[in-house]
mmCIF file of C-alpha atoms in Angstrom:
data_model
loop_
_atom_site.group_PDB
_atom_site.id
_atom_site.type_symbol
_atom_site.label_atom_id
_atom_site.label_comp_id
_atom_site.label_asym_id
_atom_site.label_seq_id
_atom_site.Cartn_x
_atom_site.Cartn_y
_atom_site.Cartn_z
ATOM 1 C CA MET A 1264 -6.130 -55.075 9.492
ATOM 2 C CA ASN A 1265 -4.648 -57.764 11.733
ATOM 3 C CA VAL A 1266 -4.755 -57.533 15.524
ATOM 4 C CA TYR A 1267 -1.695 -58.586 17.539
ATOM 5 C CA GLY A 1268 -0.696 -58.765 21.170
ATOM 6 C CA TYR A 1269 2.663 -58.723 22.923
ATOM 7 C CA VAL A 1270 3.431 -60.229 26.340
ATOM 8 C CA ARG A 1271 6.683 -59.989 28.261
ATOM 9 C CA VAL A 1272 7.689 -61.336 31.663
ATOM 10 C CA SER A 1273 11.162 -60.814 33.068
ATOM 11 C CA SER A 1274 12.046 -64.442 33.779
ATOM 12 C CA MET A 1275 10.971 -68.011 33.077
ATOM 13 C CA ASP A 1276 9.333 -68.412 36.508
ATOM 14 C CA GLN A 1277 7.117 -65.326 36.259
ATOM 15 C CA ASN A 1278 3.457 -65.726 35.343
ATOM 16 C CA GLU A 1279 2.064 -64.193 32.167
ATOM 17 C CA ASP A 1280 -1.614 -65.000 32.925
ATOM 18 C CA ARG A 1281 -2.665 -61.428 33.742
ATOM 19 C CA GLN A 1282 -1.312 -60.112 30.448
ATOM 20 C CA MET A 1283 -2.778 -63.013 28.465
ATOM 21 C CA THR A 1284 -6.215 -62.500 30.049
ATOM 22 C CA ALA A 1285 -6.160 -58.788 29.181
ATOM 23 C CA LEU A 1286 -5.254 -59.525 25.539
ATOM 24 C CA ARG A 1287 -7.957 -62.190 25.234
ATOM 25 C CA ASP A 1288 -10.482 -59.730 26.659
ATOM 26 C CA ALA A 1289 -9.382 -57.345 23.899
ATOM 27 C CA THR A 1290 -10.216 -60.159 21.416
ATOM 28 C CA VAL A 1291 -6.637 -60.637 20.221
ATOM 29 C CA PRO A 1292 -6.434 -63.994 18.352
ATOM 30 C CA GLU A 1293 -4.391 -66.515 20.338
ATOM 31 C CA ASN A 1294 -2.045 -67.256 17.426
ATOM 32 C CA ASN A 1295 -1.310 -63.520 17.067
ATOM 33 C CA ILE A 1296 0.042 -63.170 20.598
ATOM 34 C CA PHE A 1297 3.836 -63.057 20.813
ATOM 35 C CA MET A 1298 5.666 -63.631 24.094
ATOM 36 C CA ASP A 1299 9.128 -63.189 25.579
ATOM 37 C CA LYS A 1300 10.361 -64.406 28.928
ATOM 38 C CA GLN A 1301 13.368 -62.200 29.475
ATOM 39 C CA SER A 1302 14.510 -58.795 30.626
ATOM 40 C CA GLY A 1303 13.177 -55.649 28.988
ATOM 41 C CA LYS A 1304 16.553 -53.895 28.997
ATOM 42 C CA ASP A 1305 16.729 -54.053 25.176
ATOM 43 C CA PHE A 1306 14.700 -55.282 22.203
ATOM 44 C CA GLU A 1307 16.917 -58.214 21.201
ATOM 45 C CA ARG A 1308 14.125 -60.661 22.041
ATOM 46 C CA PRO A 1309 12.986 -63.505 19.762
ATOM 47 C CA GLY A 1310 9.245 -62.978 20.330
ATOM 48 C CA TYR A 1311 9.423 -59.252 19.721
ATOM 49 C CA LYS A 1312 11.515 -59.739 16.562
ATOM 50 C CA LYS A 1313 8.945 -62.198 15.159
ATOM 51 C CA LEU A 1314 6.174 -59.761 16.000
ATOM 52 C CA ARG A 1315 7.862 -56.911 14.141
ATOM 53 C CA LYS A 1316 8.310 -59.068 11.048
ATOM 54 C CA SER A 1317 4.593 -59.901 11.099
ATOM 55 C CA LEU A 1318 3.344 -56.315 11.446
ATOM 56 C CA ARG A 1319 2.007 -54.459 8.393
ATOM 57 C CA GLU A 1320 0.707 -50.945 7.922
ATOM 58 C CA GLY A 1321 -2.746 -50.531 9.466
ATOM 59 C CA ASP A 1322 -2.361 -53.403 11.952
ATOM 60 C CA LEU A 1323 -3.197 -52.961 15.637
ATOM 61 C CA LEU A 1324 -0.946 -54.006 18.522
ATOM 62 C CA TYR A 1325 -2.178 -54.435 22.105
ATOM 63 C CA ILE A 1326 0.093 -54.452 25.162
ATOM 64 C CA LEU A 1327 -1.059 -54.385 28.776
ATOM 65 C CA SER A 1328 1.371 -51.702 29.988
ATOM 66 C CA ILE A 1329 4.249 -49.693 28.575
ATOM 67 C CA ASP A 1330 6.871 -51.469 30.716
ATOM 68 C CA ARG A 1331 5.895 -54.774 29.035
ATOM 69 C CA LEU A 1332 7.215 -53.283 25.803
ATOM 70 C CA GLY A 1333 10.534 -52.476 27.458
ATOM 71 C CA ARG A 1334 12.318 -50.719 30.294
ATOM 72 C CA ASN A 1335 14.933 -48.647 28.497
ATOM 73 C CA TYR A 1336 13.656 -45.079 28.043
ATOM 74 C CA GLU A 1337 15.454 -44.324 24.777
ATOM 75 C CA GLU A 1338 14.759 -47.757 23.294
ATOM 76 C CA ILE A 1339 11.030 -47.552 24.036
ATOM 77 C CA GLN A 1340 10.903 -44.166 22.297
ATOM 78 C CA LYS A 1341 12.785 -45.537 19.299
ATOM 79 C CA GLN A 1342 10.623 -48.675 18.943
ATOM 80 C CA TRP A 1343 7.407 -46.678 19.365
ATOM 81 C CA ARG A 1344 8.470 -44.437 16.458
ATOM 82 C CA ILE A 1345 9.418 -47.439 14.297
ATOM 83 C CA LEU A 1346 6.101 -49.171 14.962
ATOM 84 C CA THR A 1347 3.816 -46.162 14.574
ATOM 85 C CA LYS A 1348 5.679 -44.021 12.027
ATOM 86 C CA GLU A 1349 7.825 -46.360 9.907
ATOM 87 C CA ILE A 1350 5.638 -49.489 9.860
ATOM 88 C CA GLY A 1351 2.446 -47.497 10.371
ATOM 89 C CA ILE A 1352 0.576 -49.565 12.940
ATOM 90 C CA ASP A 1353 -1.624 -48.454 15.829
ATOM 91 C CA ILE A 1354 -0.727 -49.303 19.423
ATOM 92 C CA CYS A 1355 -3.140 -49.592 22.320
ATOM 93 C CA VAL A 1356 -1.725 -49.721 25.858
ATOM 94 C CA LEU A 1357 -4.597 -51.277 27.789
ATOM 95 C CA ASP A 1358 -3.896 -49.850 31.234
ATOM 96 C CA MET A 1359 -3.293 -46.329 29.867
ATOM 97 C CA PRO A 1360 -6.160 -45.180 27.560
ATOM 98 C CA LEU A 1361 -4.242 -42.025 26.574
ATOM 99 C CA LEU A 1362 -1.720 -44.305 24.861
ATOM 100 C CA ASP A 1363 -4.052 -45.468 22.102
ATOM 101 C CA THR A 1364 -2.888 -44.123 18.762
ATOM 102 C CA ARG A 1365 -6.317 -44.745 17.214
ATOM 103 C CA ASN A 1366 -7.639 -41.807 19.232
ATOM 104 C CA GLY A 1367 -6.762 -38.223 18.424
ATOM 105 C CA LYS A 1368 -5.029 -38.565 15.089
ATOM 106 C CA ASP A 1369 -4.798 -34.764 14.950
ATOM 107 C CA LEU A 1370 -1.751 -32.777 16.092
ATOM 108 C CA MET A 1371 -3.007 -32.304 19.664
ATOM 109 C CA GLY A 1372 -3.844 -36.010 20.097
ATOM 110 C CA THR A 1373 -0.421 -37.029 18.797
ATOM 111 C CA PHE A 1374 1.283 -34.486 21.070
ATOM 112 C CA ILE A 1375 -0.570 -35.749 24.167
ATOM 113 C CA ALA A 1376 0.168 -39.406 23.347
ATOM 114 C CA ASP A 1377 3.868 -38.629 22.753
ATOM 115 C CA LEU A 1378 4.066 -36.657 25.999
ATOM 116 C CA VAL A 1379 2.423 -39.435 28.037
ATOM 117 C CA LEU A 1380 4.716 -41.999 26.401
ATOM 118 C CA GLN A 1381 7.810 -39.993 27.336
ATOM 119 C CA ILE A 1382 6.678 -39.652 30.949
ATOM 120 C CA LEU A 1383 5.777 -43.334 31.330
ATOM 121 C CA SER A 1384 8.966 -44.512 29.613
ATOM 122 C CA PHE A 1385 10.991 -42.313 31.941
ATOM 123 C CA VAL A 1386 9.116 -43.661 34.985
ATOM 124 C CA ALA A 1387 9.649 -47.276 33.832
ATOM 125 C CA GLN A 1388 13.407 -46.763 33.471
ATOM 126 C CA SER A 1389 13.676 -44.808 36.737
ATOM 127 C CA GLU A 1390 11.913 -47.628 38.562
ATOM 128 C CA ARG A 1391 14.316 -50.165 37.072
ATOM 129 C CA GLU A 1392 17.352 -48.091 38.088
ATOM 130 C CA ASN A 1393 15.948 -47.652 41.605
ATOM 131 C CA ILE A 1394 15.483 -51.427 41.923
ATOM 132 C CA ARG A 1395 19.095 -51.948 40.816
ATOM 133 C CA ARG A 1396 20.338 -49.351 43.307
ATOM 134 C CA ARG A 1397 18.351 -50.894 46.171
ATOM 135 C CA GLN A 1398 19.674 -54.357 45.267
ATOM 136 C CA SER A 1399 23.281 -53.061 45.252
ATOM 137 C CA GLU A 1400 22.770 -51.305 48.590
ATOM 138 C CA GLY A 1401 21.169 -54.436 50.061
ATOM 139 C CA ILE A 1402 24.034 -56.655 48.881
ATOM 140 C CA ALA A 1403 26.640 -54.199 50.213
ATOM 141 C CA ALA A 1404 24.872 -54.051 53.604
ATOM 142 C CA ALA A 1405 24.613 -57.853 53.767
ATOM 143 C CA LYS A 1406 28.316 -58.252 52.909
ATOM 144 C CA ALA A 1407 29.202 -55.730 55.615
ATOM 145 C CA LYS A 1408 27.345 -57.978 58.082
ATOM 146 C CA GLY A 1409 29.346 -60.979 56.904
ATOM 147 C CA VAL A 1410 26.687 -62.589 54.723
ATOM 148 C CA ARG A 1411 28.309 -64.733 52.033
ATOM 149 C CA PHE A 1412 26.842 -65.008 48.535
ATOM 150 C CA GLY A 1413 27.189 -67.918 46.134
ATOM 151 C CA ARG A 1414 27.800 -71.557 46.935
ATOM 152 C CA PRO A 1415 29.597 -72.300 50.207
ATOM 153 C CA GLU A 1416 33.262 -73.074 49.719
ATOM 154 C CA LYS A 1417 34.200 -76.747 49.667
ATOM 155 C CA GLU A 1418 35.687 -77.874 52.967
ATOM 156 C CA VAL A 1419 39.184 -79.352 52.844
ATOM 157 C CA PRO A 1420 39.708 -82.705 54.563
ATOM 158 C CA ASP A 1421 41.428 -82.687 57.962
ATOM 159 C CA ASP A 1422 44.489 -84.387 56.482
ATOM 160 C CA PHE A 1423 44.680 -82.066 53.456
ATOM 161 C CA CYS A 1424 48.292 -81.187 54.220
ATOM 162 C CA ARG A 1425 49.277 -84.907 54.257
ATOM 163 C CA ILE A 1426 47.386 -85.590 50.992
ATOM 164 C CA VAL A 1427 49.069 -82.612 49.305
ATOM 165 C CA ARG A 1428 52.485 -83.729 50.511
ATOM 166 C CA MET A 1429 51.908 -87.246 49.138
ATOM 167 C CA TRP A 1430 50.913 -85.776 45.779
ATOM 168 C CA GLU A 1431 53.827 -83.301 45.693
ATOM 169 C CA GLN A 1432 56.276 -86.105 46.463
ATOM 170 C CA LYS A 1433 54.741 -88.082 43.596
ATOM 171 C CA LYS A 1434 53.725 -90.866 45.942
ATOM 172 C CA GLN A 1435 50.199 -90.828 44.531
ATOM 173 C CA PRO A 1436 48.646 -89.614 41.255
ATOM 174 C CA LEU A 1437 46.446 -86.533 40.929
ATOM 175 C CA GLU A 1438 43.332 -88.668 40.354
ATOM 176 C CA GLU A 1439 43.768 -90.375 43.731
ATOM 177 C CA THR A 1440 44.465 -87.018 45.388
ATOM 178 C CA LEU A 1441 41.252 -85.515 43.987
ATOM 179 C CA LYS A 1442 39.312 -88.558 45.119
ATOM 180 C CA GLN A 1443 40.661 -88.334 48.679
ATOM 181 C CA CYS A 1444 39.841 -84.615 48.813
ATOM 182 C CA ASN A 1445 36.438 -85.140 47.149
ATOM 183 C CA MET A 1446 37.142 -82.175 44.850
ATOM 184 C CA SER A 1447 37.255 -81.319 41.202
ATOM 185 C CA LYS A 1448 40.620 -80.404 39.710
ATOM 186 C CA THR A 1449 39.689 -76.690 39.617
ATOM 187 C CA THR A 1450 38.589 -76.657 43.274
ATOM 188 C CA PHE A 1451 41.682 -78.603 44.351
ATOM 189 C CA TYR A 1452 44.083 -76.148 42.710
ATOM 190 C CA ARG A 1453 42.185 -73.176 44.126
ATOM 191 C CA ARG A 1454 42.319 -74.580 47.658
ATOM 192 C CA LEU A 1455 45.964 -75.534 47.129
ATOM 193 C CA ARG A 1456 46.818 -71.922 46.276
ATOM 194 C CA LYS A 1457 45.139 -70.737 49.491
ATOM 195 C CA TYR A 1458 46.892 -73.466 51.477
ATOM 196 C CA ARG A 1459 50.296 -72.447 50.116
ATOM 197 C CA LEU A 1460 49.659 -68.786 50.884
ATOM 198 C CA VAL A 1461 48.897 -69.679 54.508
ATOM 199 C CA GLN A 1462 52.051 -71.792 54.702
ATOM 200 C CA LYS A 1463 54.303 -68.909 53.564
#
């Protein structure tokens, strides 16, 4: 039997120390710990894929919490079945002792573990959807107050209309026009469209 661990954080700037400490305390060998730094919305993650290829029947996998495995309710259910039924490994969720497939191998133990898994998977996905909803509501409220998102729009020079006229009359090349406006070609054409709309 080999012992493995899986760590996931949602982005590159999040810290995985708490999960790593928990796996080390569970005596998971360092070279058997697989990590992903990306969203848990699906299982198309390089670390998780490598982990699955390494797993063999009878192995043991530790994760700190069920939401580190993933955040999609149906996908968590599917992967749990693949890992425990098809590959035949045991899983131990460290912060939820009821989710340890080594305990209660009888029908009742399996039923309880499956029930707890369904509840926790549902809670993980509900939390994710609530975060999304709150973010959308927050953005909508901020926009209603006039808050702008993204980079501020490039200011046009005071003599933009003269520069444009010189360029349109072919009295100066585009390169010189862009230089005078201090803009890229894309930004220049975008501001030109707005300028022409105002002039109509």
